[in-house]
Amino acid sequence: MTGRPSRWGLVACVAVVVSVLTGCAQKDDGVDKTLTIDQAKHQTQAVTQQIIDLVPSDFVALSKVRPKGILLACSPTSLTWSGGATLTVQSDPDFTKILTDIQTAFNADPAYTTIMDTDYHGDPVLTIHDTAGSQWIVRPMKRGATLDISSSSPCFATPDGMQRSDSY
């Protein structure tokens, strides 16, 4: 160990910070009071599946949507559901082209905005936001062995008996 955080650790930290800072800014007080935890999870996972479906199947060896996510705090009284998926890839895919094609598909819908960037290794990173406050970050990981999708829902009122860091 070099004492430096792993690439995955840095990505997870950035995803959490970005989710908390941007995922809750769509309502006056940052919270969709009509949204339930089940709706938040379902809507976020549905778009994650749309992203997966846009990846050419000849590049996908295995697709795994995480069945549970983690609840993150938006405020003292609200949470966001954070989940994701991992695609194990094969056949040396062109990640820039794949992410550009995903970006093009989402840019065709006015409910979404996207940002294409690169990480410190020069790998492409696509961030997708919707008007409700959800976010998806799509990027190659493990030196191109996987395509990772990190997601977060809009903020919703904390359900009774639940708190940040709970798995759901």
Short mmCIF file of C-alpha atoms in Angstrom, two decimals:
data_model
loop_
_atom_site.label_atom_id
_atom_site.label_comp_id
_atom_site.label_asym_id
_atom_site.label_seq_id
_atom_site.Cartn_x
_atom_site.Cartn_y
_atom_site.Cartn_z
CA MET A 1 0.00 0.00 0.00
CA THR A 2 1.20 3.46 -0.86
CA GLY A 3 -1.07 5.26 1.54
CA ARG A 4 -3.02 6.71 -1.36
CA PRO A 5 -6.73 5.96 -1.60
CA SER A 6 -7.71 3.42 -4.23
CA ARG A 7 -9.31 4.60 -7.45
CA TRP A 8 -12.62 3.04 -6.37
CA GLY A 9 -12.39 4.77 -2.99
CA LEU A 10 -11.90 8.14 -4.64
CA VAL A 11 -14.79 7.50 -7.03
CA ALA A 12 -17.08 6.46 -4.20
CA CYS A 13 -16.19 9.56 -2.19
CA VAL A 14 -16.73 11.85 -5.16
CA ALA A 15 -20.04 10.15 -6.02
CA VAL A 16 -21.29 10.56 -2.45
CA VAL A 17 -20.30 14.22 -2.25
CA VAL A 18 -21.75 15.02 -5.67
CA SER A 19 -24.94 13.11 -4.85
CA VAL A 20 -25.43 14.97 -1.61
CA LEU A 21 -24.58 18.35 -3.07
CA THR A 22 -26.49 18.10 -6.36
CA GLY A 23 -29.09 15.40 -5.91
CA CYS A 24 -31.29 17.42 -3.60
CA ALA A 25 -31.49 20.83 -5.22
CA GLN A 26 -34.64 20.41 -7.30
CA LYS A 27 -37.32 21.54 -4.86
CA ASP A 28 -37.64 24.73 -2.83
CA ASP A 29 -36.31 23.02 0.27
CA GLY A 30 -34.49 20.27 -1.65
CA VAL A 31 -36.99 17.56 -0.74
CA ASP A 32 -39.71 15.95 -2.82
CA LYS A 33 -42.26 15.39 -0.06
CA THR A 34 -44.48 13.26 -2.33
CA LEU A 35 -41.71 10.78 -3.21
CA THR A 36 -41.52 7.53 -1.23
CA ILE A 37 -38.36 5.53 -0.71
CA ASP A 38 -39.77 2.74 -2.92
CA GLN A 39 -40.56 5.18 -5.73
CA ALA A 40 -37.11 6.78 -5.45
CA LYS A 41 -35.38 3.40 -5.66
CA HIS A 42 -37.59 2.12 -8.49
CA GLN A 43 -37.23 5.26 -10.62
CA THR A 44 -33.46 5.37 -10.14
CA GLN A 45 -33.04 1.67 -10.95
CA ALA A 46 -35.27 2.00 -14.04
CA VAL A 47 -32.96 4.61 -15.55
CA THR A 48 -29.93 2.53 -14.55
CA GLN A 49 -31.47 -0.29 -16.61
CA GLN A 50 -31.99 2.11 -19.54
CA ILE A 51 -28.28 2.94 -19.40
CA ILE A 52 -27.38 -0.76 -19.34
CA ASP A 53 -29.65 -1.40 -22.31
CA LEU A 54 -27.73 1.23 -24.32
CA VAL A 55 -24.44 -0.65 -23.96
CA PRO A 56 -23.95 -2.96 -26.98
CA SER A 57 -24.56 -6.52 -25.77
CA ASP A 58 -21.50 -7.89 -27.58
CA PHE A 59 -19.32 -5.98 -25.08
CA VAL A 60 -21.14 -7.22 -21.95
CA ALA A 61 -20.01 -10.46 -20.31
CA LEU A 62 -22.04 -9.93 -17.12
CA SER A 63 -24.50 -7.29 -15.91
CA LYS A 64 -25.25 -6.89 -12.21
CA VAL A 65 -27.64 -4.29 -10.80
CA ARG A 66 -27.10 -3.97 -7.08
CA PRO A 67 -30.43 -4.96 -5.49
CA LYS A 68 -29.86 -2.74 -2.46
CA GLY A 69 -28.48 0.73 -2.08
CA ILE A 70 -27.41 2.99 0.74
CA LEU A 71 -29.39 5.90 2.14
CA LEU A 72 -27.40 9.13 2.21
CA ALA A 73 -28.33 12.32 4.01
CA CYS A 74 -29.49 15.31 1.99
CA SER A 75 -30.42 17.27 5.11
CA PRO A 76 -31.22 16.45 8.73
CA THR A 77 -34.74 15.39 7.64
CA SER A 78 -34.24 13.98 4.15
CA LEU A 79 -32.39 11.18 2.36
CA THR A 80 -31.38 10.08 -1.11
CA TRP A 81 -31.25 6.45 -2.26
CA SER A 82 -27.84 5.62 -3.77
CA GLY A 83 -27.31 2.46 -5.79
CA GLY A 84 -25.80 1.29 -9.01
CA ALA A 85 -24.71 -1.47 -11.34
CA THR A 86 -21.56 -3.01 -12.74
CA LEU A 87 -21.10 -4.41 -16.22
CA THR A 88 -18.17 -6.77 -16.71
CA VAL A 89 -16.98 -6.10 -20.24
CA GLN A 90 -15.35 -8.18 -22.95
CA SER A 91 -13.88 -7.59 -26.41
CA ASP A 92 -12.02 -4.36 -25.49
CA PRO A 93 -14.90 -1.87 -25.93
CA ASP A 94 -14.43 1.75 -26.97
CA PHE A 95 -15.69 3.34 -23.75
CA THR A 96 -15.64 6.85 -25.19
CA LYS A 97 -17.97 5.79 -28.01
CA ILE A 98 -20.25 3.84 -25.67
CA LEU A 99 -20.55 6.77 -23.26
CA THR A 100 -21.03 9.23 -26.12
CA ASP A 101 -23.86 7.06 -27.50
CA ILE A 102 -25.48 6.95 -24.03
CA GLN A 103 -25.07 10.73 -23.75
CA THR A 104 -26.70 11.25 -27.16
CA ALA A 105 -29.68 9.09 -26.17
CA PHE A 106 -30.26 10.99 -22.92
CA ASN A 107 -29.71 14.40 -24.52
CA ALA A 108 -32.64 13.60 -26.83
CA ASP A 109 -34.95 13.77 -23.80
CA PRO A 110 -35.43 17.27 -22.29
CA ALA A 111 -35.84 15.73 -18.82
CA TYR A 112 -32.10 14.98 -18.78
CA THR A 113 -28.85 16.90 -18.92
CA THR A 114 -25.46 15.32 -19.32
CA ILE A 115 -21.82 16.20 -18.81
CA MET A 116 -18.96 14.28 -20.42
CA ASP A 117 -15.60 14.61 -18.72
CA THR A 118 -12.46 12.59 -18.10
CA ASP A 119 -10.97 11.33 -14.87
CA TYR A 120 -7.36 11.77 -13.85
CA HIS A 121 -6.41 8.67 -15.89
CA GLY A 122 -7.97 10.14 -19.04
CA ASP A 123 -10.91 7.72 -18.95
CA PRO A 124 -14.32 9.10 -19.96
CA VAL A 125 -16.89 9.87 -17.26
CA LEU A 126 -20.53 10.58 -18.13
CA THR A 127 -22.79 12.27 -15.58
CA ILE A 128 -26.54 12.29 -16.22
CA HIS A 129 -28.99 14.43 -14.24
CA ASP A 130 -32.77 14.51 -14.50
CA THR A 131 -35.09 17.38 -13.68
CA ALA A 132 -36.28 15.60 -10.52
CA GLY A 133 -32.80 15.65 -8.99
CA SER A 134 -31.55 12.13 -9.72
CA GLN A 135 -28.02 11.51 -10.92
CA TRP A 136 -26.12 8.70 -12.65
CA ILE A 137 -22.35 8.53 -13.12
CA VAL A 138 -21.16 6.11 -15.80
CA ARG A 139 -17.47 5.26 -16.14
CA PRO A 140 -15.03 2.46 -16.86
CA MET A 141 -13.35 0.99 -13.79
CA LYS A 142 -10.69 -1.60 -12.93
CA ARG A 143 -8.51 -0.61 -15.88
CA GLY A 144 -11.35 -1.06 -18.33
CA ALA A 145 -12.55 -4.43 -17.05
CA THR A 146 -15.93 -3.03 -15.94
CA LEU A 147 -18.35 -0.23 -16.68
CA ASP A 148 -19.69 1.17 -13.42
CA ILE A 149 -22.97 3.04 -12.95
CA SER A 150 -23.41 4.93 -9.67
CA SER A 151 -26.82 6.45 -9.04
CA SER A 152 -28.70 8.61 -6.58
CA SER A 153 -32.36 9.50 -6.37
CA PRO A 154 -33.99 12.83 -5.65
CA CYS A 155 -34.19 13.68 -1.96
CA PHE A 156 -37.25 12.49 -0.06
CA ALA A 157 -38.46 12.86 3.51
CA THR A 158 -36.79 10.40 5.88
CA PRO A 159 -39.20 7.49 6.41
CA ASP A 160 -40.01 6.56 10.00
CA GLY A 161 -37.45 4.19 11.43
CA MET A 162 -34.85 4.82 8.74
CA GLN A 163 -31.67 6.86 8.77
CA ARG A 164 -28.63 7.64 6.67
CA SER A 165 -26.30 4.73 6.00
CA ASP A 166 -29.16 2.23 6.19
CA SER A 167 -29.17 -0.33 3.39
CA TYR A 168 -32.37 -0.51 1.36
#
